[in-house]
Coordinates of C-alpha atoms and ligand atoms in Angstrom, one line a residue:
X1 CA 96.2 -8.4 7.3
X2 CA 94.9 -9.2 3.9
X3 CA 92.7 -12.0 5.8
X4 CA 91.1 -9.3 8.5
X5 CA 90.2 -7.1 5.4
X6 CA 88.8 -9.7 3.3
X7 CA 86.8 -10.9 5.9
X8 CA 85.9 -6.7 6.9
X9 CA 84.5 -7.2 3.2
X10 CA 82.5 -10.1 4.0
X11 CA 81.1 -8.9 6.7
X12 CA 80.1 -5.6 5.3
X13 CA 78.6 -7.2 2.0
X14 CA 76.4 -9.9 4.4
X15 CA 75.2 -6.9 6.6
X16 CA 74.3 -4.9 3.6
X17 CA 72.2 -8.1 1.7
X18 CA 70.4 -9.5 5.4
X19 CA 66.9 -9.0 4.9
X20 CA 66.9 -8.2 8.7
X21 CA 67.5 -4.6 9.6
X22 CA 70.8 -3.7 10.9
X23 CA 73.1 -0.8 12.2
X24 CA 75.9 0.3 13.9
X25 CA 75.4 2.9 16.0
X26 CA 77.4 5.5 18.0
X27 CA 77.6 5.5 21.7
X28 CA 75.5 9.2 21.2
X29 CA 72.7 7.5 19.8
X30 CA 73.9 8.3 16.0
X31 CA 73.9 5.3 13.4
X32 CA 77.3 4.9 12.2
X33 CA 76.5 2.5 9.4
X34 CA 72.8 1.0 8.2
X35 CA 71.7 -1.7 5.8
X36 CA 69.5 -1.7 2.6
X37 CA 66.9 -3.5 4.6
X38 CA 66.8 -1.1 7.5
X39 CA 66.4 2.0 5.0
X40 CA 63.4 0.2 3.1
X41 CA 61.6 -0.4 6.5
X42 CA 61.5 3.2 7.5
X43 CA 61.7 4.7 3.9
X44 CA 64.8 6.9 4.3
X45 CA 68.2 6.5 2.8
X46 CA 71.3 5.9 4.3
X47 CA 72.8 9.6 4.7
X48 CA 69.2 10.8 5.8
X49 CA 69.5 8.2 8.5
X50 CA 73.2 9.0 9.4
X51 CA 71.9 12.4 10.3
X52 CA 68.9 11.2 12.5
X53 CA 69.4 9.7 16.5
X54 CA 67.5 6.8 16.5
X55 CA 65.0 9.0 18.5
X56 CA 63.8 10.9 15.6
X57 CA 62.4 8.0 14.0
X58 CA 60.7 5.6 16.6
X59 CA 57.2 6.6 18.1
X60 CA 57.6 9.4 20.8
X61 CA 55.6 7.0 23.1
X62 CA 58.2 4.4 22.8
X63 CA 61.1 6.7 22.8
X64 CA 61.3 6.5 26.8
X65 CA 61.6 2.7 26.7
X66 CA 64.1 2.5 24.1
X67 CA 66.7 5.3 25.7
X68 CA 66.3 4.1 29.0
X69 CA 67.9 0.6 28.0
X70 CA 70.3 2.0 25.9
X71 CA 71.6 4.2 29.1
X72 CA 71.5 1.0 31.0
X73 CA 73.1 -1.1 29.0
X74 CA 75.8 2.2 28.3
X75 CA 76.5 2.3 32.2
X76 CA 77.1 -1.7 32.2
X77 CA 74.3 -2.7 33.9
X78 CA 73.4 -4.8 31.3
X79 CA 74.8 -6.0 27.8
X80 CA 72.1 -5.9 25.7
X81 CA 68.4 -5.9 25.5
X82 CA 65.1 -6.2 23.2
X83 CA 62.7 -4.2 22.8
X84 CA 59.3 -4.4 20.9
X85 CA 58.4 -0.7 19.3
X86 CA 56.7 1.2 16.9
X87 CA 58.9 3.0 14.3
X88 CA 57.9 6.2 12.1
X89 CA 58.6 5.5 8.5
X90 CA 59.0 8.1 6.5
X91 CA 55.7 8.3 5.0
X92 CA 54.1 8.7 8.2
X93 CA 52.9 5.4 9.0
X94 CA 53.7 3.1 11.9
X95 CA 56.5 0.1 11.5
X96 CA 56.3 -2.5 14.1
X97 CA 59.9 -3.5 15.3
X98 CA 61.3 -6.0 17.2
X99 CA 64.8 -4.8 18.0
X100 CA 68.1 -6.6 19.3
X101 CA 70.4 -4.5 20.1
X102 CA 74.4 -5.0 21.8
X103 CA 77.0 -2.8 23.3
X104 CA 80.3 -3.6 21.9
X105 CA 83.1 -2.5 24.2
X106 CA 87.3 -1.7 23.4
X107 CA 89.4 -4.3 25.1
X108 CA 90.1 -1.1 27.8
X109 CA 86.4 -2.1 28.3
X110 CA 85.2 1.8 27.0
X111 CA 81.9 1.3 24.9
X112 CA 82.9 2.0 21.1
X113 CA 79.5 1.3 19.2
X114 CA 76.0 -0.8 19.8
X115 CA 75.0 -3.7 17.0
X116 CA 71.4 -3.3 16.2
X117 CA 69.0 -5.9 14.7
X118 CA 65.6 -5.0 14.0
X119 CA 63.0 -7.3 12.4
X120 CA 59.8 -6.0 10.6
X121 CA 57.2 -7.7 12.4
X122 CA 54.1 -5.0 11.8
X123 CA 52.2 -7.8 9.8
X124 CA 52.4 -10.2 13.2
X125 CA 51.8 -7.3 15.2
X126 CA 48.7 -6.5 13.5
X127 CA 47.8 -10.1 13.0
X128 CA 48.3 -10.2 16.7
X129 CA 45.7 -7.2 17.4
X130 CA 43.6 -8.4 15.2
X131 CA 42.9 -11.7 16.8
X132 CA 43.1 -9.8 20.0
X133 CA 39.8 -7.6 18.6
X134 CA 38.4 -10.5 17.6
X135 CA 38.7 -12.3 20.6
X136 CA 37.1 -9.4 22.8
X137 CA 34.5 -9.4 20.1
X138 CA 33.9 -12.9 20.6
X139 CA 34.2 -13.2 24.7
X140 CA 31.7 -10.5 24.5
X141 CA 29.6 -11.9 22.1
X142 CA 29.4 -15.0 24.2
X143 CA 29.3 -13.2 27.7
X144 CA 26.1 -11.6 26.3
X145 CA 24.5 -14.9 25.4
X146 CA 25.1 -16.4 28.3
X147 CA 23.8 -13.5 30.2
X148 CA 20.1 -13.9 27.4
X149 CA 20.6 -18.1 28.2
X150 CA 20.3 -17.8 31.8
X151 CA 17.7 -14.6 32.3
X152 CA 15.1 -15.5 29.9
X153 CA 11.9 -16.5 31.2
X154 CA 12.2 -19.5 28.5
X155 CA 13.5 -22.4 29.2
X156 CA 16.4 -23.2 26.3
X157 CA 18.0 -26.2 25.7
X158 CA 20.8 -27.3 22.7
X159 CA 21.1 -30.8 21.8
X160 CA 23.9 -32.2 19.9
X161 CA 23.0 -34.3 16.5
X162 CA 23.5 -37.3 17.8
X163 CA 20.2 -36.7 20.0
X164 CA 22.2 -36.0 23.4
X165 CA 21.3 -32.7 25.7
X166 CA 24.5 -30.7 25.7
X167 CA 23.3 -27.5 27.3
X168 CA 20.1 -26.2 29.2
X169 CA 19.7 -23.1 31.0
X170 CA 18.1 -22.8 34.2
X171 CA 14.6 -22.2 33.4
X172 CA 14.6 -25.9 31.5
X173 CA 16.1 -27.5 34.2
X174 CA 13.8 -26.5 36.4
X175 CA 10.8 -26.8 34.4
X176 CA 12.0 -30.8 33.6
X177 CA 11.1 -32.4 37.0
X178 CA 6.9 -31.9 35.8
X179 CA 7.4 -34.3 33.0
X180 CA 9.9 -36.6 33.6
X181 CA 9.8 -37.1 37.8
X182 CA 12.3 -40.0 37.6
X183 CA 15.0 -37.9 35.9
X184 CA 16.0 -37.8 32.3
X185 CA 18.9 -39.5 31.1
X186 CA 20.3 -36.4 28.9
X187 CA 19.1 -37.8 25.4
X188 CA 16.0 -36.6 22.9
X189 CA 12.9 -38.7 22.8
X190 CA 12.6 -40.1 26.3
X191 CA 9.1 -40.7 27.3
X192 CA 7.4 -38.7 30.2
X193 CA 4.4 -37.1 31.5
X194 CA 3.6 -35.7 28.2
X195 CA 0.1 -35.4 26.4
X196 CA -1.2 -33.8 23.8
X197 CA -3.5 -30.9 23.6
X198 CA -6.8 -32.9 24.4
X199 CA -4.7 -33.4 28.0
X200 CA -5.6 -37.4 27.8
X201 CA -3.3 -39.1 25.4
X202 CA -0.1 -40.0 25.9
X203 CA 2.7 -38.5 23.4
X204 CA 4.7 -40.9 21.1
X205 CA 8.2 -40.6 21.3
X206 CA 8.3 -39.4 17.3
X207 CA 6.3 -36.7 18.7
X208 CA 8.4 -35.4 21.3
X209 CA 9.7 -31.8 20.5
X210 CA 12.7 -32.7 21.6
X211 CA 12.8 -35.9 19.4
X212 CA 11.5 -34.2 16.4
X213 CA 14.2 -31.4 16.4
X214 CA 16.9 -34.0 16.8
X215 CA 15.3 -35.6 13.5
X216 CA 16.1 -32.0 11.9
X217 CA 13.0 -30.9 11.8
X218 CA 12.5 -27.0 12.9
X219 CA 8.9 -25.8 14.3
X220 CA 6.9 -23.1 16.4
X221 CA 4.3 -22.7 18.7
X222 CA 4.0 -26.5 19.1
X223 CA 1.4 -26.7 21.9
X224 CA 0.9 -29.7 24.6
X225 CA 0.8 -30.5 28.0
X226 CA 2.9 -31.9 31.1
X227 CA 2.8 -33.5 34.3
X228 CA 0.6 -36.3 35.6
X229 CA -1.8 -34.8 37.9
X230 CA -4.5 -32.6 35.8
X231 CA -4.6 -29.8 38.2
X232 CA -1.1 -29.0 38.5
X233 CA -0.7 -30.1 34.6
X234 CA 1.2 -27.2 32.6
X235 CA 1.2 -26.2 29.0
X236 CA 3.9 -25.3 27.0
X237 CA 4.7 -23.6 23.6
X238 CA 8.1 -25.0 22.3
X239 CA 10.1 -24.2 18.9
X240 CA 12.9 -25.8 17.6
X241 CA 15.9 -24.2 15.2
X242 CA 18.4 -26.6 13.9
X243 CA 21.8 -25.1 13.7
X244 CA 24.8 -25.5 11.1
X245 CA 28.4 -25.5 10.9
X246 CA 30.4 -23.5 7.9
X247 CA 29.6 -26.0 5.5
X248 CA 26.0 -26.5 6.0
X249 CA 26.2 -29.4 8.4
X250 CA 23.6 -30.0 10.9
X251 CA 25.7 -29.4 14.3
X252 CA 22.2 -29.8 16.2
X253 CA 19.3 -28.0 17.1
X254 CA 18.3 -25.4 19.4
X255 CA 14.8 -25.8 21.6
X256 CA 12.8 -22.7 23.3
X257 CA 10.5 -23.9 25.6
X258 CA 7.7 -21.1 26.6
X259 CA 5.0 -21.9 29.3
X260 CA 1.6 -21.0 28.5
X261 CA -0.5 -22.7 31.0
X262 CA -2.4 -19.2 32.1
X263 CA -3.0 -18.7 28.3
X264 CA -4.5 -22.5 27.7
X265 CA -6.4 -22.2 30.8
X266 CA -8.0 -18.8 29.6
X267 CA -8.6 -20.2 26.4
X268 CA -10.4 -23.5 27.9
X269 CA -12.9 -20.8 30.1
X270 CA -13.4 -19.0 26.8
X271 CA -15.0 -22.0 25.2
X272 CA -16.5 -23.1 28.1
X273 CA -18.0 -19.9 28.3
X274 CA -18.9 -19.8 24.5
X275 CA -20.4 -22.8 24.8
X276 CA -22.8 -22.7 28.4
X277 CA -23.8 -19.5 26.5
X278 CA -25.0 -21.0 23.3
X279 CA -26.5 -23.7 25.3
X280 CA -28.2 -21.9 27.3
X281 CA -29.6 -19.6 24.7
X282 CA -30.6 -22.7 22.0
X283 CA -34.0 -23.7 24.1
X284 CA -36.0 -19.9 24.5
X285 CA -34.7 -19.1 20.9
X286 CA -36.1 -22.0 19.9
X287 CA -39.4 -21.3 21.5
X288 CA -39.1 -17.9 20.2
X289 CA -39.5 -19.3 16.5
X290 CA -42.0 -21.7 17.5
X291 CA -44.2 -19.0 17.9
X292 CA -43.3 -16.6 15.9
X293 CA -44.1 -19.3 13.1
X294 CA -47.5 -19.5 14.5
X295 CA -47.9 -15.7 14.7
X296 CA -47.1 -15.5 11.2
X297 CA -49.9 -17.8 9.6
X298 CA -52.3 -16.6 11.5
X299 CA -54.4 -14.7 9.1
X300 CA -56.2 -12.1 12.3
X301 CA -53.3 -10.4 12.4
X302 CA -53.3 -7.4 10.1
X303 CA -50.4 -7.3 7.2
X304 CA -48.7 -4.7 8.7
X305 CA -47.5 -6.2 11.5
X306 CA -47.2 -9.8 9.8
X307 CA -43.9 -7.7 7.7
X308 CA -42.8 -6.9 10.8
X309 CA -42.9 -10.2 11.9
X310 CA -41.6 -12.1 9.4
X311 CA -38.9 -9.4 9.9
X312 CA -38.3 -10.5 13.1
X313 CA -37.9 -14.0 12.1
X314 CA -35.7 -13.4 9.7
X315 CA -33.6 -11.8 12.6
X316 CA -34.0 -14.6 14.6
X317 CA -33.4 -17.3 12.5
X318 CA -30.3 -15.5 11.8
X319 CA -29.4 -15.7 15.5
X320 CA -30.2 -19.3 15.2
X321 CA -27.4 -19.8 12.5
X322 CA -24.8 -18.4 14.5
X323 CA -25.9 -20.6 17.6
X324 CA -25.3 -23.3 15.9
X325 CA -22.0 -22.0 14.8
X326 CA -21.4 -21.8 17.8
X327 CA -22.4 -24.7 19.5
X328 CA -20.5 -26.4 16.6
X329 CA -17.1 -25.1 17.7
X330 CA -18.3 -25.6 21.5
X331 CA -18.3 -29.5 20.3
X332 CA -15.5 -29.1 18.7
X333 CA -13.8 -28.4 22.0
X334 CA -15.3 -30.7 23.8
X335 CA -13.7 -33.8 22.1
X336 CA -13.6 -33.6 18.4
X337 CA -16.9 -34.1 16.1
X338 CA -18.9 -37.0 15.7
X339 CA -19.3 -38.3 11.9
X340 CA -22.6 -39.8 11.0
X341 CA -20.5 -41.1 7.7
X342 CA -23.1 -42.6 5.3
X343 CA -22.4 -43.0 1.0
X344 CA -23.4 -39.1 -0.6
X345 CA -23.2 -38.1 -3.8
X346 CA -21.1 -34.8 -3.1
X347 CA -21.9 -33.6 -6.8
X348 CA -25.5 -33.5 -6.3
X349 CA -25.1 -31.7 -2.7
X350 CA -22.5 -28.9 -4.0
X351 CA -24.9 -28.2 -6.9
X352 CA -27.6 -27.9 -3.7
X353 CA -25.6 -25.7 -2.0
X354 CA -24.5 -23.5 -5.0
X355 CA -28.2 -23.0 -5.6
X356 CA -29.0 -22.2 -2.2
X357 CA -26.5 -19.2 -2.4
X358 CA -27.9 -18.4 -5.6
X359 CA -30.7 -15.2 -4.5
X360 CA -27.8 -14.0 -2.2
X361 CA -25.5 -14.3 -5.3
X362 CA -27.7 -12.3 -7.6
X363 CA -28.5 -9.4 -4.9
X364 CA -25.0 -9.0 -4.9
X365 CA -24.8 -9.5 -8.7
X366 CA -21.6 -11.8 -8.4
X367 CA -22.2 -14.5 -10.9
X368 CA -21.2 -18.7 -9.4
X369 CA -20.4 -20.9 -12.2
X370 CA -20.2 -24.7 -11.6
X371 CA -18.0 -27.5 -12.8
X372 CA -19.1 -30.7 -11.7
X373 CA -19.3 -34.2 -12.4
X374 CA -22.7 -35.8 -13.1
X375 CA -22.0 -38.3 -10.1
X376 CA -19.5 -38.4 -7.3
X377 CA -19.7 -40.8 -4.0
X378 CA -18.0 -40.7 -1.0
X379 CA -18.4 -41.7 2.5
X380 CA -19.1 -38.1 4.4
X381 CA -21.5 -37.0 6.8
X382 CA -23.4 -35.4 4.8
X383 CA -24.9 -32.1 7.0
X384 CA -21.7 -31.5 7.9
X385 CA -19.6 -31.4 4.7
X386 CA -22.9 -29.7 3.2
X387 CA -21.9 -27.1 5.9
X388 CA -18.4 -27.1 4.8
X389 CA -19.7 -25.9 0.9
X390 CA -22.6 -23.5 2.2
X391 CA -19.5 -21.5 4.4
X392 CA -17.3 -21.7 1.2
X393 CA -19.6 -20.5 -1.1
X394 CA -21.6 -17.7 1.3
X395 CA -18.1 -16.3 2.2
X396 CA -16.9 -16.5 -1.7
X397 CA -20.3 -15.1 -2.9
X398 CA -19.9 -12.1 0.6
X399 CA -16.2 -11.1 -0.1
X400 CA -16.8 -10.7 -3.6
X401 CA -17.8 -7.4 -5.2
X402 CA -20.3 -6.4 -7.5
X403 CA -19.7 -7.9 -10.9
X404 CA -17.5 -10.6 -9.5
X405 CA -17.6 -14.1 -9.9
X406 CA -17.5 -17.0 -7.8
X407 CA -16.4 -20.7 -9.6
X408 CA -17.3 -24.2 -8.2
X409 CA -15.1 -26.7 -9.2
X410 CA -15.6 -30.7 -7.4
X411 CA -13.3 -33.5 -9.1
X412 CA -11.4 -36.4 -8.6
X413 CA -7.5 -36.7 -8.3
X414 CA -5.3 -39.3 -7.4
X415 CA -5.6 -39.1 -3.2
X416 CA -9.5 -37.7 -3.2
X417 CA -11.9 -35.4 -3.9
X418 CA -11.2 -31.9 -4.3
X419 CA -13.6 -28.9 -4.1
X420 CA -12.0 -25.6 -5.0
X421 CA -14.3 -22.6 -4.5
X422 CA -12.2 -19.5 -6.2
X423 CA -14.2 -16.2 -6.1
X424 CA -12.3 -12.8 -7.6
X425 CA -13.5 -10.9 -4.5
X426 CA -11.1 -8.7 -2.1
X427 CA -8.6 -11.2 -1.1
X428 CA -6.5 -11.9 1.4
X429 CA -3.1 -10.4 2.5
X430 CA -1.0 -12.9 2.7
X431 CA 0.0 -12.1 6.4
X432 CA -3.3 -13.2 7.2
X433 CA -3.5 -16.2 4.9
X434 CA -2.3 -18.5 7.9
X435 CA -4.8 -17.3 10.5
X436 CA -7.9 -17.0 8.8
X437 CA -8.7 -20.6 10.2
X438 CA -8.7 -19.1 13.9
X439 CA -11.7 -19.3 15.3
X440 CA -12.9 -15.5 15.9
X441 CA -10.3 -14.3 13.3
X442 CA -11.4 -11.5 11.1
X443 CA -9.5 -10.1 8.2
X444 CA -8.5 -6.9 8.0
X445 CA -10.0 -6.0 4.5
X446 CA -13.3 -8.0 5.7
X447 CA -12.9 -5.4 8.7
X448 CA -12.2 -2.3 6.7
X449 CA -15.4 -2.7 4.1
X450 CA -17.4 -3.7 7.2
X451 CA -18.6 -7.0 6.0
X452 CA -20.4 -8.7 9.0
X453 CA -19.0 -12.0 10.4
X454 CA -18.3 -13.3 13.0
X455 CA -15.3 -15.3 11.9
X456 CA -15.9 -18.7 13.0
X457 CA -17.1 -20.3 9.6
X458 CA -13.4 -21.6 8.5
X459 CA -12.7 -22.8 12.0
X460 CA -16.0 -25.1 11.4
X461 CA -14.9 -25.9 7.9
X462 CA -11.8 -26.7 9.0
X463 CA -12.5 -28.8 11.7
X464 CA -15.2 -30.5 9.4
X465 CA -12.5 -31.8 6.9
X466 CA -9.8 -32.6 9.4
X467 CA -12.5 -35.3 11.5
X468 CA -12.5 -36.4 7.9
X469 CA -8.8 -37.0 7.5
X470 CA -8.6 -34.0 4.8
X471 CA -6.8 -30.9 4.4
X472 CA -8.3 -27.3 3.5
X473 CA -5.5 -25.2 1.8
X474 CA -5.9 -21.5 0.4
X475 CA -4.4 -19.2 -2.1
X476 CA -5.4 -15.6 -2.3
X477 CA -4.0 -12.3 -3.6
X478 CA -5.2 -8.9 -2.0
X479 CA -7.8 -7.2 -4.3
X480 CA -7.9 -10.1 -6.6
X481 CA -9.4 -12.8 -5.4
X482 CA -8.8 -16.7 -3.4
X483 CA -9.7 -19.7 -3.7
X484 CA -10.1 -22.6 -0.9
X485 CA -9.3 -25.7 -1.7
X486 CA -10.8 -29.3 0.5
X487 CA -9.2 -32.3 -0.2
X488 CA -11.1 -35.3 1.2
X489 CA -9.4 -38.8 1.3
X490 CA -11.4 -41.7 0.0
X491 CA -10.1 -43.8 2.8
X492 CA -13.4 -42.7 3.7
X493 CA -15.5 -44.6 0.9
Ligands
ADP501 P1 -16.5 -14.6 8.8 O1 -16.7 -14.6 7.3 O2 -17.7 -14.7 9.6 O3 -15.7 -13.4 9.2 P2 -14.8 -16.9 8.4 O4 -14.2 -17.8 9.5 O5 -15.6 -17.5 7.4 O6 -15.6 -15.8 9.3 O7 -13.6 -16.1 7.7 C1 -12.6 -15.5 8.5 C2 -12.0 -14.3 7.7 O8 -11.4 -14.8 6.5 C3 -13.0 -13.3 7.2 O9 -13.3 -12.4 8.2 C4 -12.3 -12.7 6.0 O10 -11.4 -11.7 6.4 C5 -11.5 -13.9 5.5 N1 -12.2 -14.6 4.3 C6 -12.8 -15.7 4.4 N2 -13.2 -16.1 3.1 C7 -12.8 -15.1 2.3 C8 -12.9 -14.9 0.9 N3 -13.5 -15.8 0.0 N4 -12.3 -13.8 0.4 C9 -11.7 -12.9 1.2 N5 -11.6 -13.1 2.5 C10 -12.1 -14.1 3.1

């Protein structure tokens, strides 16, 4: 007898230390007996809980679940059962269960109580729905991406950083038989029918978009053209992203291929158009200030009308400027500019063109100062880089208000010579920083004050000092000035 108590004892102290939750409870649904565990999971103590049916205290929409099993299992068709459920703790909040429960029967085989377990698992639980969010979230996520790879009118395509395609949507695939005929083999840099912009030359392979993005490198709007046959030739617009795992690692890179053959082909008419036009108009103007040069020396005509004449000179040597600006882009766009490169002291020619712009200056009252060596050579061509200073210092000495001042600065550094033309004048927002080099582009302060222009003199400038391997750069402020800066190589010397 004393062995069955003491063990009674045992029993009772290991139920009432298990960190699991556990009862004994009556056949009506009562608990007989619960331990410490079980009362901290739902917050009451154990007489509060001896009052309860098990009912009271699990979630009324698992309350149907849980009595329907402990029926079953009380009319033998079963022995015991587990059940997942939500609990009410005291407090009001929800405890997650997972609950074992057994019928225990008297040897006449009449049920006498049920052994409960129950195990807090509302951490896991939550864990659980939690990932289950997340993973909705994220088959969503990807379900929506997939649905942007495959509809846009762009072809996409993700390389790996080794080089190798791994993914291209439909668009790119079918855009890939124009340059590459023969199949691709699936890795960046493989040679095709690819030229660059002047349609003619052959790309490199470190040139390749595809190439240069698996080198790291990220880009837009990178223009050039495919396929072999001219005619059928198309013209894409292609920008590369790279793209990096959690710690910063370059995982690959991410291409967007756009086709813009309509918008090239528009563009090429444009210039064709610009330049027929200025061709065309070159001769009678010419003829035009033949005359008029005539007219106005000849001393029978009476000084009224010579004014008016030499006013319409004036007018038409204007128009004879921006011909030529004109015709110079139209060259431009017929196959780069030919440089008639002879030795030119560039000192002597930007204190030239400074006083040139001089009476223009002083009508304006903006004051140019100059800062330049006594002597400086180079190989140029000289008309042209003379053109480069005169648009410089017209538009420095134009976009500057009265009062303002204009500086000239020509020097030597380590890789060339360097011109700087700074003016304190309106400036330029630095949104349009990167586009005043487009041909026709006109700022939209220059706009606002109604300064004419026509907005092809930093195109020509620029164009100028790239045939002669340099580099114009520019750094302005709105409402307080800019200042261009050419850098010419003396590769050229
Ligand atoms: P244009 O002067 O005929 O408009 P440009 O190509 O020379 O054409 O210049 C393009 C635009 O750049 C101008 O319309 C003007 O908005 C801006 N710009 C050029 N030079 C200056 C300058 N020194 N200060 C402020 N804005 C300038």
């Amino acid at each position: 007898m004393q062995g069955a108590s003491e063990s009674a004892d045992l029993w009772r102290l290991t139920v009432q230390h298990s960190p699991i939750g556990m009862a004994l409870v009556g056949v009506d649904g009562r608990p007989l007996m619960v331990n410490r565990a079980l009362c901290d999971m739902l917050g009451y103590d154990e007489p509060q809980l001896a009052r309860m049916g098990f009912p009271e205290f699990t979630h009324p929409d698992d309350v149907d679940a849980d009595v329907a099993l402990f029926g079953r299992t009380l009319a033998g068709e079963i022995d015991s059962y587990r059940l997942r459920k939500r609990y009410l703790h005291a407090d009001g909040r929800i405890v997650w269960g997972d609950l074992s429960v057994a019928l225990v029967r008297h040897a006449d085989g009449e049920p006498q109580h049920f052994i409960a377990q129950l195990l807090d698992v509302t951490e896991q639980q939550e864990h659980q729905e939690r990932l289950k969010a997340a993973k909705a979230d994220a088959d969503r996520e990807r379900q929506t991406l997939e649905a942007i790879f495959e509809t846009v009118n762009v072809g996409l395509l993700l390389i790996g950083s080794d080089g190798r395609y791994e993914r291209m949507n439909r668009r790119h695939l079918e855009t890939m038989n124009l340059p590459f005929p023969d199949g691709h083999e699936g890795s960046a840099g493989q040679l095709g029918h690819v030229y660059y912009l002047d349609g003619k030359t052959l790309m490199g392979k470190e040139d390749m978009p595809s190439y240069r993005a698996a080198q790291g490198e990220e880009f837009d709007d990178y223009r050039y053209w495919v396929g072999d046959d001219p005619v059928t030739r198309a013209a894409f617009s292609t920008s590369a992203r790279q793209m990096r795992g959690p710690s910063g690692e370059r995982i690959g890179a991410a291409l967007a291929y756009q086709e813009i053959t309509d918008l090239m082909r528009a563009m090429q008419v444009k210039d064709e158009f610009v330049s027929s036009v200025s061709h065309e108009l070159r001769t009678p103007l010419t003829s035009v200030l033949g005359f008029l040069e005539i007219l106005c020396d000849d001393e029978e005509i009476p000084p009224g009308a010579q004014a008016q004449l030499r006013v319409v000179q004036r007018n038409a040597v204007r128009l004879q400027s921006l011909l030529s600006d004109l015709l110079q882009v139209g060259q431009d766009v017929e196959g780069g500019l030919q440089l008639r490169r002879t030795d030119v002291d560039l000192a002597r020619l930007v204190r030239y063109a400074v006083e040139a712009a001089r009476p223009q200056a002083d009508k304006r009252r903006v004051s140019i100062a100059v800062d330049v060596p006594d002597d400086l050579r180079l190989s140029v061509d000289e008309q042209r880089i003379r053109q480069v200073v005169d648009n410089l210092v017209s538009n420095a000495v134009k976009y500057t208000g009265d009062g303002g001042s204009v500086t000239v600065v020509l020097r030597r550094d380590s890789e060339g010579v360097v011109l700087e033309v700074s003016d304190t004048g309106i400036g330029i927002a630095p949104d349009e920083v990167d586009q005043v080099f487009t041909r026709f582009f006109r700022g939209g302060r220059a706009l606002e004050l109604h300064i004419p222009g026509t907005g092809l003199g930093l195109d020509i400038v620029s164009s100028i000092v790239a045939a002669h391997g340099g580099a114009v750069s520019l750094e302005s402020e709105l409402g307080r000035g800019s200042t261009f800066r050419v850098t010419l190589p003396f590769s050229g010397l």
